[in-house]
Amino acid sequence: MTTAVRRAAAFALVGCLALVGPWVLGVEEPAVATAAAIGPFLAVAAGALWVDTESVLFELFARPADRRSGTLYGLAVFALAAAGLATLTVGFGMPAYVYVGTVLLLVFGNLAAQLVRAYRYEQVRATAGFVVGGFLASATGQLMTVELTTESAGVPLVTFLAASGALFAALLQQMLHRRDDALVLVAVAMMLWLFSTLPLEITTTRIAVALGLTVVLGYASYALETASLAGMLTGVLLSLLTIVLGDFAWFVILVAFFGIGGVASKFRFDRKLDRGVAQENEGARGTGNVLANSLVALVAVLAGAVSTEYGVSQAVFFYAFAGAVGAALADTLSSEIGGLFDNPRLVTTLEVAEPGVDGAVTWQGELAGLCGATIIAAIAWVGFGGITAFGAGVIVFAGLVGMTVDSFLGATIEGRFLGNQGVNFLATVAAAIVGAGLATALNLPL
């Protein structure tokens, strides 16, 4: 057993202290329950700061940075973060199953990843190990907590929380330093707490299909090298949330963007590389690119999931979602196809510019962008019986507005005030506003 595996196993044992709180919650006096939930992790944190560097415990828990400092700061910070989540549970209403599920997700996910690395050091396999191990541990911990307390959470909800939490944690680990487990712990817990408050009606069939589809999508995107590992995790997480919080038609729209956009990025890549207009990372989309084009759509999905609770038609947020995705696909096709042609013109002055200049467009690229927005509108029209041809036209219009805003911002402020991803994000915001605004003004159905 390697040092990394032993350390991960030790952290997993410490993480199991999260089960102490639910065991006594509702059984003992409130003060006793609070002490039982928070006390063990506070004791671990205090002990970590006083462990002698020559002791067996120090050798077991120490990370490279801890060895340099001579103190188990990693263990102390993790324990304090877990104690903080326990405080939110006993004092501020965070469900105990979210607290326990998050702690077990992280520690057992890390253990599974280290076991995979010990067998075969490959980042993709280790990440898959983390997701699977974290998912199983989180789901088990949540179900155990429900049995130990008076809280209510069905298997479909537990499965959804465990899956989305495992994917989000794996994504954060790709983006952050490996020692930032405490930050990952808190961020995942906050997200799952939010999801647990949503009025969701998740069926076993839907969550099973969602997991199956997203796994296939993730594997395909990485195998075809249309996304980096972080980009793949982002896309899979967004797809899972879209199916569960939105609907399958929302998911098909999102997949159309990922699939067509990924193929367009790879289309005649060598030619684009020679012209200096190829996307970096050999056309594989990273987290920043995926989020810049999809974050607005995700917000629309979340808002649509709770819209009826506040008397707002879900159609408003669907048109915002479809408009944003339509703009993202339109801009992607406009750039990837248009970059192959000569004599692009600046959208602001119509002056001829060099290929690849921000804000320069070709008529071929604009036509490709129109096709992209039309594809999204066509999927919405077919997928939702309530959407009329006029409603589909609104989606096309919103997508074209977003594509034009992207070109205009590219010609005016990109490179000076914003990067490409910031411009992409603002373009999808503009498209979502146009889509939602027209849906509200015209009372469009869904």
Short mmCIF file of C-alpha atoms in Angstrom, two decimals:
data_model
loop_
_atom_site.label_atom_id
_atom_site.label_comp_id
_atom_site.label_asym_id
_atom_site.label_seq_id
_atom_site.Cartn_x
_atom_site.Cartn_y
_atom_site.Cartn_z
CA MET A 1 0.00 0.00 0.00
CA THR A 2 1.49 3.35 -1.03
CA THR A 3 1.79 6.36 1.25
CA ALA A 4 -0.87 8.23 -0.73
CA VAL A 5 -3.35 5.35 -0.39
CA ARG A 6 -2.71 5.04 3.37
CA ARG A 7 -3.18 8.78 3.81
CA ALA A 8 -6.43 8.74 1.82
CA ALA A 9 -7.69 5.78 3.86
CA ALA A 10 -6.88 7.64 7.09
CA PHE A 11 -8.76 10.71 5.91
CA ALA A 12 -11.70 8.45 4.98
CA LEU A 13 -11.81 7.12 8.53
CA VAL A 14 -11.82 10.67 9.89
CA GLY A 15 -14.60 11.57 7.46
CA CYS A 16 -16.76 8.81 8.93
CA LEU A 17 -17.03 10.96 12.07
CA ALA A 18 -19.72 12.84 10.13
CA LEU A 19 -22.08 9.96 10.94
CA VAL A 20 -21.85 10.66 14.69
CA GLY A 21 -24.03 13.78 14.47
CA PRO A 22 -27.01 12.19 12.66
CA TRP A 23 -26.79 9.23 15.04
CA VAL A 24 -27.70 11.44 18.00
CA LEU A 25 -29.71 14.21 16.32
CA GLY A 26 -33.30 14.06 17.50
CA VAL A 27 -32.42 11.51 20.18
CA GLU A 28 -30.40 13.47 22.72
CA GLU A 29 -30.85 16.97 24.10
CA PRO A 30 -30.07 19.74 21.55
CA ALA A 31 -26.87 20.74 23.34
CA VAL A 32 -25.64 17.15 23.39
CA ALA A 33 -26.55 16.65 19.73
CA THR A 34 -24.70 19.80 18.75
CA ALA A 35 -21.60 18.77 20.66
CA ALA A 36 -21.75 15.29 19.12
CA ALA A 37 -21.96 16.70 15.60
CA ILE A 38 -19.28 19.38 15.86
CA GLY A 39 -17.07 18.16 18.70
CA PRO A 40 -15.29 15.21 17.00
CA PHE A 41 -14.03 17.31 14.10
CA LEU A 42 -12.95 20.16 16.38
CA ALA A 43 -11.00 17.63 18.44
CA VAL A 44 -9.32 16.30 15.29
CA ALA A 45 -8.42 19.83 14.18
CA ALA A 46 -6.92 20.66 17.57
CA GLY A 47 -5.03 17.40 17.74
CA ALA A 48 -3.64 17.85 14.22
CA LEU A 49 -1.93 21.07 15.28
CA TRP A 50 -0.16 19.34 18.18
CA VAL A 51 0.88 16.01 16.67
CA ASP A 52 4.61 15.41 17.00
CA THR A 53 6.45 15.18 13.69
CA GLU A 54 8.10 11.94 14.81
CA SER A 55 4.81 10.20 15.61
CA VAL A 56 3.07 7.52 13.55
CA LEU A 57 -0.01 9.76 13.14
CA PHE A 58 2.06 12.51 11.57
CA GLU A 59 3.56 10.08 9.08
CA LEU A 60 0.09 8.74 8.30
CA PHE A 61 -1.67 12.05 7.65
CA ALA A 62 1.16 14.30 6.46
CA ARG A 63 1.12 15.68 2.95
CA PRO A 64 4.31 17.07 1.36
CA ALA A 65 3.43 20.62 2.47
CA ASP A 66 2.75 19.38 6.00
CA ARG A 67 6.19 17.76 6.13
CA ARG A 68 7.80 21.03 5.13
CA SER A 69 5.90 23.00 7.77
CA GLY A 70 6.08 20.33 10.47
CA THR A 71 2.32 20.62 11.18
CA LEU A 72 -0.71 18.69 9.90
CA TYR A 73 -2.39 21.78 8.46
CA GLY A 74 -4.13 19.74 5.77
CA LEU A 75 -5.91 17.55 8.32
CA ALA A 76 -6.70 20.54 10.55
CA VAL A 77 -8.25 22.60 7.75
CA PHE A 78 -10.29 19.64 6.50
CA ALA A 79 -11.60 18.93 10.01
CA LEU A 80 -12.50 22.59 10.55
CA ALA A 81 -14.37 22.68 7.24
CA ALA A 82 -16.31 19.54 8.23
CA ALA A 83 -17.07 21.11 11.62
CA GLY A 84 -18.34 24.20 9.83
CA LEU A 85 -20.73 22.09 7.77
CA ALA A 86 -21.89 20.36 10.95
CA THR A 87 -22.61 23.80 12.42
CA LEU A 88 -24.72 24.67 9.38
CA THR A 89 -26.63 21.43 9.93
CA VAL A 90 -27.45 21.85 13.62
CA GLY A 91 -27.89 25.63 13.57
CA PHE A 92 -28.93 26.81 10.13
CA GLY A 93 -31.03 24.08 8.57
CA MET A 94 -28.66 22.32 6.18
CA PRO A 95 -30.05 18.78 5.82
CA ALA A 96 -27.94 16.28 7.69
CA TYR A 97 -27.92 13.97 4.67
CA VAL A 98 -26.32 16.74 2.59
CA TYR A 99 -23.64 17.27 5.24
CA VAL A 100 -22.83 13.57 5.65
CA GLY A 101 -23.07 12.84 1.93
CA THR A 102 -20.66 15.65 1.06
CA VAL A 103 -18.01 14.67 3.62
CA LEU A 104 -18.09 11.00 2.63
CA LEU A 105 -18.10 11.92 -1.06
CA LEU A 106 -14.83 13.78 -0.77
CA VAL A 107 -12.88 11.41 1.45
CA PHE A 108 -13.93 8.16 -0.21
CA GLY A 109 -13.69 9.72 -3.66
CA ASN A 110 -10.09 10.64 -2.89
CA LEU A 111 -9.45 7.12 -1.61
CA ALA A 112 -10.85 5.57 -4.78
CA ALA A 113 -8.76 7.91 -6.92
CA GLN A 114 -5.58 6.99 -5.04
CA LEU A 115 -6.33 3.29 -5.38
CA VAL A 116 -6.71 3.71 -9.14
CA ARG A 117 -3.48 5.72 -9.32
CA ALA A 118 -1.64 3.00 -7.41
CA TYR A 119 -2.78 0.46 -9.98
CA ARG A 120 -2.34 2.61 -13.10
CA TYR A 121 -1.33 6.25 -12.99
CA GLU A 122 -3.59 7.89 -15.54
CA GLN A 123 -5.47 11.08 -14.77
CA VAL A 124 -8.65 10.14 -16.60
CA ARG A 125 -8.93 6.81 -14.80
CA ALA A 126 -8.15 8.39 -11.44
CA THR A 127 -10.85 11.02 -12.00
CA ALA A 128 -13.32 8.32 -12.99
CA GLY A 129 -12.40 6.48 -9.80
CA PHE A 130 -13.02 9.61 -7.75
CA VAL A 131 -16.44 10.17 -9.34
CA VAL A 132 -17.58 6.56 -8.94
CA GLY A 133 -16.18 6.14 -5.43
CA GLY A 134 -17.49 9.51 -4.29
CA PHE A 135 -20.91 8.84 -5.79
CA LEU A 136 -21.30 5.46 -4.07
CA ALA A 137 -20.06 6.76 -0.70
CA SER A 138 -22.25 9.85 -0.85
CA ALA A 139 -25.38 7.93 -1.80
CA THR A 140 -24.75 5.36 0.95
CA GLY A 141 -24.07 8.06 3.55
CA GLN A 142 -27.20 10.00 2.63
CA LEU A 143 -29.42 6.92 2.85
CA MET A 144 -27.89 5.97 6.21
CA THR A 145 -28.50 9.49 7.50
CA VAL A 146 -32.14 9.43 6.40
CA GLU A 147 -32.57 6.20 8.35
CA LEU A 148 -30.91 7.68 11.45
CA THR A 149 -32.89 10.94 11.43
CA THR A 150 -36.40 12.16 10.74
CA GLU A 151 -35.36 13.73 7.44
CA SER A 152 -36.95 12.61 4.21
CA ALA A 153 -35.14 12.05 0.93
CA GLY A 154 -36.02 9.43 -1.66
CA VAL A 155 -33.56 7.31 -3.61
CA PRO A 156 -33.93 9.37 -6.84
CA LEU A 157 -33.08 12.62 -5.02
CA VAL A 158 -30.18 11.00 -3.16
CA THR A 159 -28.86 9.60 -6.44
CA PHE A 160 -29.10 13.00 -8.13
CA LEU A 161 -27.33 14.79 -5.27
CA ALA A 162 -24.59 12.16 -5.12
CA ALA A 163 -23.98 12.22 -8.88
CA SER A 164 -24.02 16.00 -9.27
CA GLY A 165 -21.85 16.42 -6.16
CA ALA A 166 -19.27 13.88 -7.37
CA LEU A 167 -19.00 15.53 -10.79
CA PHE A 168 -18.77 19.02 -9.29
CA ALA A 169 -16.11 17.94 -6.81
CA ALA A 170 -14.07 16.27 -9.55
CA LEU A 171 -14.33 19.42 -11.65
CA LEU A 172 -13.20 21.63 -8.78
CA GLN A 173 -10.23 19.35 -8.15
CA GLN A 174 -9.20 19.82 -11.77
CA MET A 175 -9.41 23.59 -11.43
CA LEU A 176 -7.91 24.00 -7.94
CA HIS A 177 -4.79 22.82 -6.16
CA ARG A 178 -4.97 19.28 -4.82
CA ARG A 179 -4.64 20.57 -1.26
CA ASP A 180 -7.83 22.63 -1.49
CA ASP A 181 -10.07 19.82 -0.20
CA ALA A 182 -11.69 22.14 2.36
CA LEU A 183 -12.78 24.55 -0.38
CA VAL A 184 -14.13 21.68 -2.45
CA LEU A 185 -15.99 20.35 0.59
CA VAL A 186 -17.73 23.65 1.30
CA ALA A 187 -18.53 24.43 -2.35
CA VAL A 188 -20.10 21.02 -2.98
CA ALA A 189 -22.13 21.19 0.23
CA MET A 190 -23.51 24.62 -0.70
CA MET A 191 -24.54 23.40 -4.14
CA LEU A 192 -26.23 20.28 -2.81
CA TRP A 193 -27.98 22.29 -0.10
CA LEU A 194 -29.40 24.53 -2.84
CA PHE A 195 -30.55 21.55 -4.89
CA SER A 196 -32.18 19.94 -1.84
CA THR A 197 -34.41 23.01 -1.42
CA LEU A 198 -35.70 22.98 -5.01
CA PRO A 199 -39.23 21.62 -5.60
CA LEU A 200 -37.96 18.70 -7.68
CA GLU A 201 -39.98 15.69 -8.75
CA ILE A 202 -37.28 13.23 -9.75
CA THR A 203 -38.37 9.77 -10.84
CA THR A 204 -36.20 6.67 -10.80
CA THR A 205 -36.51 6.39 -14.58
CA ARG A 206 -35.44 9.96 -15.20
CA ILE A 207 -32.35 9.83 -12.98
CA ALA A 208 -31.36 6.44 -14.43
CA VAL A 209 -31.68 7.72 -18.00
CA ALA A 210 -29.90 10.95 -17.04
CA LEU A 211 -26.93 9.08 -15.61
CA GLY A 212 -26.74 6.76 -18.61
CA LEU A 213 -26.92 9.56 -21.18
CA THR A 214 -24.41 11.79 -19.43
CA VAL A 215 -21.88 8.97 -19.01
CA VAL A 216 -22.12 8.19 -22.74
CA LEU A 217 -21.82 11.89 -23.61
CA GLY A 218 -18.78 12.33 -21.37
CA TYR A 219 -17.00 9.30 -22.74
CA ALA A 220 -17.72 10.28 -26.34
CA SER A 221 -16.55 13.88 -25.90
CA TYR A 222 -13.28 12.82 -24.31
CA ALA A 223 -12.65 9.86 -26.64
CA LEU A 224 -13.20 12.08 -29.67
CA GLU A 225 -11.00 14.75 -28.06
CA THR A 226 -13.63 17.46 -28.46
CA ALA A 227 -13.12 18.46 -24.81
CA SER A 228 -10.36 18.40 -22.22
CA LEU A 229 -10.88 16.40 -19.02
CA ALA A 230 -12.14 19.49 -17.18
CA GLY A 231 -14.27 20.48 -20.17
CA MET A 232 -15.75 16.99 -20.30
CA LEU A 233 -16.62 17.08 -16.59
CA THR A 234 -18.25 20.48 -17.04
CA GLY A 235 -20.31 19.29 -19.98
CA VAL A 236 -21.41 16.12 -18.21
CA LEU A 237 -22.44 18.04 -15.09
CA LEU A 238 -24.38 20.60 -17.13
CA SER A 239 -26.09 17.82 -19.06
CA LEU A 240 -27.10 15.98 -15.88
CA LEU A 241 -28.55 19.15 -14.37
CA THR A 242 -30.36 19.99 -17.60
CA ILE A 243 -32.09 16.61 -17.79
CA VAL A 244 -33.11 16.54 -14.12
CA LEU A 245 -33.99 20.21 -13.64
CA GLY A 246 -35.28 20.87 -17.14
CA ASP A 247 -36.39 18.14 -19.49
CA PHE A 248 -35.05 15.81 -22.16
CA ALA A 249 -35.77 18.38 -24.88
CA TRP A 250 -33.63 20.91 -22.99
CA PHE A 251 -30.91 18.25 -22.87
CA VAL A 252 -31.11 17.55 -26.62
CA ILE A 253 -30.62 21.26 -27.30
CA LEU A 254 -27.56 21.37 -25.06
CA VAL A 255 -26.12 18.21 -26.62
CA ALA A 256 -26.65 19.68 -30.09
CA PHE A 257 -24.43 22.60 -29.09
CA PHE A 258 -21.73 20.38 -27.60
CA GLY A 259 -21.79 17.89 -30.46
CA ILE A 260 -22.02 20.24 -33.43
CA GLY A 261 -19.72 22.78 -31.84
CA GLY A 262 -17.12 20.11 -31.09
CA VAL A 263 -17.21 18.76 -34.62
CA ALA A 264 -16.97 22.29 -36.05
CA SER A 265 -13.87 22.96 -33.94
CA LYS A 266 -12.20 19.86 -35.39
CA PHE A 267 -13.36 20.55 -38.98
CA ARG A 268 -10.34 21.22 -41.20
CA PHE A 269 -8.29 21.89 -38.11
CA ASP A 270 -4.95 21.78 -39.90
CA ARG A 271 -6.16 24.45 -42.31
CA LYS A 272 -7.25 26.65 -39.40
CA LEU A 273 -3.92 26.07 -37.72
CA ASP A 274 -2.07 27.28 -40.82
CA ARG A 275 -4.26 30.39 -40.95
CA GLY A 276 -3.80 31.13 -37.24
CA VAL A 277 -7.51 30.82 -36.41
CA ALA A 278 -7.52 27.37 -34.76
CA GLN A 279 -8.85 26.95 -31.25
CA GLU A 280 -6.17 26.23 -28.66
CA ASN A 281 -5.67 22.78 -27.11
CA GLU A 282 -6.08 21.22 -30.55
CA GLY A 283 -9.74 22.15 -30.62
CA ALA A 284 -10.58 20.48 -27.29
CA ARG A 285 -12.89 22.68 -25.25
CA GLY A 286 -11.84 23.45 -21.70
CA THR A 287 -13.88 24.39 -18.65
CA GLY A 288 -13.71 28.13 -19.33
CA ASN A 289 -14.98 27.72 -22.87
CA VAL A 290 -17.80 25.39 -21.85
CA LEU A 291 -18.90 27.61 -18.96
CA ALA A 292 -18.68 30.82 -20.99
CA ASN A 293 -21.08 29.36 -23.52
CA SER A 294 -23.31 27.39 -21.14
CA LEU A 295 -23.46 29.21 -17.79
CA VAL A 296 -26.39 31.42 -18.80
CA ALA A 297 -28.24 28.34 -20.05
CA LEU A 298 -27.64 26.61 -16.70
CA VAL A 299 -29.01 29.60 -14.79
CA ALA A 300 -32.09 29.51 -17.02
CA VAL A 301 -32.55 25.80 -16.23
CA LEU A 302 -32.29 26.47 -12.48
CA ALA A 303 -34.72 29.39 -12.70
CA GLY A 304 -37.12 27.34 -14.81
CA ALA A 305 -37.13 24.59 -12.18
CA VAL A 306 -38.57 26.97 -9.55
CA SER A 307 -40.44 29.40 -11.82
CA THR A 308 -43.92 28.04 -11.13
CA GLU A 309 -43.33 28.50 -7.39
CA TYR A 310 -43.17 32.24 -8.01
CA GLY A 311 -45.95 32.50 -10.58
CA VAL A 312 -43.65 32.88 -13.60
CA SER A 313 -44.19 30.82 -16.73
CA GLN A 314 -41.44 28.28 -17.39
CA ALA A 315 -41.64 29.33 -21.05
CA VAL A 316 -39.85 32.59 -20.20
CA PHE A 317 -36.79 30.72 -18.98
CA PHE A 318 -36.94 28.16 -21.76
CA TYR A 319 -36.72 30.91 -24.39
CA ALA A 320 -33.83 32.41 -22.44
CA PHE A 321 -32.17 28.97 -22.41
CA ALA A 322 -32.76 28.29 -26.10
CA GLY A 323 -31.71 31.81 -27.08
CA ALA A 324 -28.46 31.52 -25.14
CA VAL A 325 -27.60 28.10 -26.58
CA GLY A 326 -28.62 29.27 -30.05
CA ALA A 327 -26.26 32.22 -29.75
CA ALA A 328 -23.43 29.98 -28.52
CA LEU A 329 -23.83 27.58 -31.44
CA ALA A 330 -24.29 30.38 -33.93
CA ASP A 331 -21.12 32.10 -32.76
CA THR A 332 -19.17 28.83 -32.73
CA LEU A 333 -20.15 27.94 -36.30
CA SER A 334 -19.62 31.50 -37.47
CA SER A 335 -16.07 31.47 -36.11
CA GLU A 336 -15.12 27.91 -37.02
CA ILE A 337 -16.55 27.99 -40.55
CA GLY A 338 -16.02 31.66 -41.30
CA GLY A 339 -12.36 31.44 -40.31
CA LEU A 340 -11.70 29.21 -43.32
CA PHE A 341 -12.55 31.97 -45.79
CA ASP A 342 -10.63 35.05 -46.91
CA ASN A 343 -11.45 38.75 -46.76
CA PRO A 344 -13.37 38.96 -43.49
CA ARG A 345 -14.73 42.40 -42.64
CA LEU A 346 -14.94 44.18 -39.31
CA VAL A 347 -18.54 44.23 -38.14
CA THR A 348 -18.17 47.86 -37.00
CA THR A 349 -16.63 49.50 -40.12
CA LEU A 350 -16.92 46.79 -42.81
CA GLU A 351 -13.20 47.22 -43.51
CA VAL A 352 -11.33 44.16 -44.76
CA ALA A 353 -9.27 42.53 -41.99
CA GLU A 354 -6.93 39.59 -41.59
CA PRO A 355 -8.46 36.19 -40.77
CA GLY A 356 -8.74 35.67 -37.02
CA VAL A 357 -9.04 39.36 -36.13
CA ASP A 358 -11.56 39.87 -33.32
CA GLY A 359 -14.86 41.20 -34.66
CA ALA A 360 -14.13 40.30 -38.31
CA VAL A 361 -16.80 38.22 -40.06
CA THR A 362 -17.39 36.60 -43.43
CA TRP A 363 -20.71 36.07 -45.17
CA GLN A 364 -20.03 32.34 -45.11
CA GLY A 365 -19.55 32.46 -41.35
CA GLU A 366 -22.71 34.50 -40.86
CA LEU A 367 -24.66 31.96 -42.91
CA ALA A 368 -23.21 29.13 -40.82
CA GLY A 369 -24.22 31.02 -37.68
CA LEU A 370 -27.77 31.37 -38.99
CA CYS A 371 -27.84 27.62 -39.57
CA GLY A 372 -26.68 27.03 -35.99
CA ALA A 373 -29.43 29.18 -34.47
CA THR A 374 -31.97 27.53 -36.78
CA ILE A 375 -30.91 24.05 -35.66
CA ILE A 376 -31.55 24.96 -32.01
CA ALA A 377 -34.93 26.49 -32.93
CA ALA A 378 -35.89 23.41 -34.94
CA ILE A 379 -35.08 21.09 -32.01
CA ALA A 380 -37.19 23.27 -29.70
CA TRP A 381 -40.06 23.29 -32.20
CA VAL A 382 -40.04 19.50 -32.54
CA GLY A 383 -39.33 18.79 -28.87
CA PHE A 384 -42.09 20.98 -27.44
CA GLY A 385 -45.56 20.71 -28.90
CA GLY A 386 -46.55 24.13 -27.58
CA ILE A 387 -43.88 26.05 -29.49
CA THR A 388 -45.18 27.57 -32.70
CA ALA A 389 -43.24 28.47 -35.84
CA PHE A 390 -43.29 32.06 -34.59
CA GLY A 391 -41.77 30.94 -31.29
CA ALA A 392 -39.05 29.11 -33.19
CA GLY A 393 -38.41 32.32 -35.09
CA VAL A 394 -37.93 34.14 -31.79
CA ILE A 395 -35.22 31.63 -30.85
CA VAL A 396 -33.46 32.15 -34.18
CA PHE A 397 -33.66 35.92 -33.74
CA ALA A 398 -32.29 35.75 -30.18
CA GLY A 399 -29.42 33.54 -31.37
CA LEU A 400 -28.53 35.95 -34.16
CA VAL A 401 -28.62 38.89 -31.75
CA GLY A 402 -26.21 37.07 -29.46
CA MET A 403 -23.89 36.23 -32.37
CA THR A 404 -23.90 39.85 -33.52
CA VAL A 405 -23.23 41.13 -30.00
CA ASP A 406 -20.27 38.75 -29.81
CA SER A 407 -18.83 40.14 -33.05
CA PHE A 408 -19.43 43.74 -31.98
CA LEU A 409 -17.79 43.25 -28.59
CA GLY A 410 -14.95 41.42 -30.27
CA ALA A 411 -14.31 44.41 -32.50
CA THR A 412 -14.53 46.98 -29.71
CA ILE A 413 -13.46 45.72 -26.28
CA GLU A 414 -12.05 42.19 -26.65
CA GLY A 415 -8.36 42.11 -25.85
CA ARG A 416 -8.50 45.40 -23.97
CA PHE A 417 -11.17 44.91 -21.33
CA LEU A 418 -12.40 41.35 -21.83
CA GLY A 419 -11.06 38.06 -23.09
CA ASN A 420 -12.78 35.79 -25.58
CA GLN A 421 -14.61 33.85 -22.88
CA GLY A 422 -15.95 37.02 -21.30
CA VAL A 423 -17.24 38.17 -24.68
CA ASN A 424 -18.89 34.80 -25.28
CA PHE A 425 -20.59 35.00 -21.91
CA LEU A 426 -21.98 38.49 -22.54
CA ALA A 427 -23.24 37.41 -25.95
CA THR A 428 -25.24 34.57 -24.41
CA VAL A 429 -26.57 36.98 -21.77
CA ALA A 430 -27.83 39.29 -24.54
CA ALA A 431 -29.47 36.39 -26.37
CA ALA A 432 -31.14 35.14 -23.19
CA ILE A 433 -32.52 38.61 -22.42
CA VAL A 434 -33.93 38.92 -25.94
CA GLY A 435 -35.47 35.45 -25.80
CA ALA A 436 -36.99 35.90 -22.34
CA GLY A 437 -38.12 39.45 -23.11
CA LEU A 438 -39.96 38.49 -26.30
CA ALA A 439 -41.48 35.41 -24.64
CA THR A 440 -42.84 37.63 -21.86
CA ALA A 441 -44.05 40.44 -24.11
CA LEU A 442 -45.72 38.10 -26.59
CA ASN A 443 -46.90 35.56 -23.98
CA LEU A 444 -45.34 32.71 -25.93
CA PRO A 445 -46.40 29.17 -24.90
CA LEU A 446 -44.20 26.20 -24.15
#
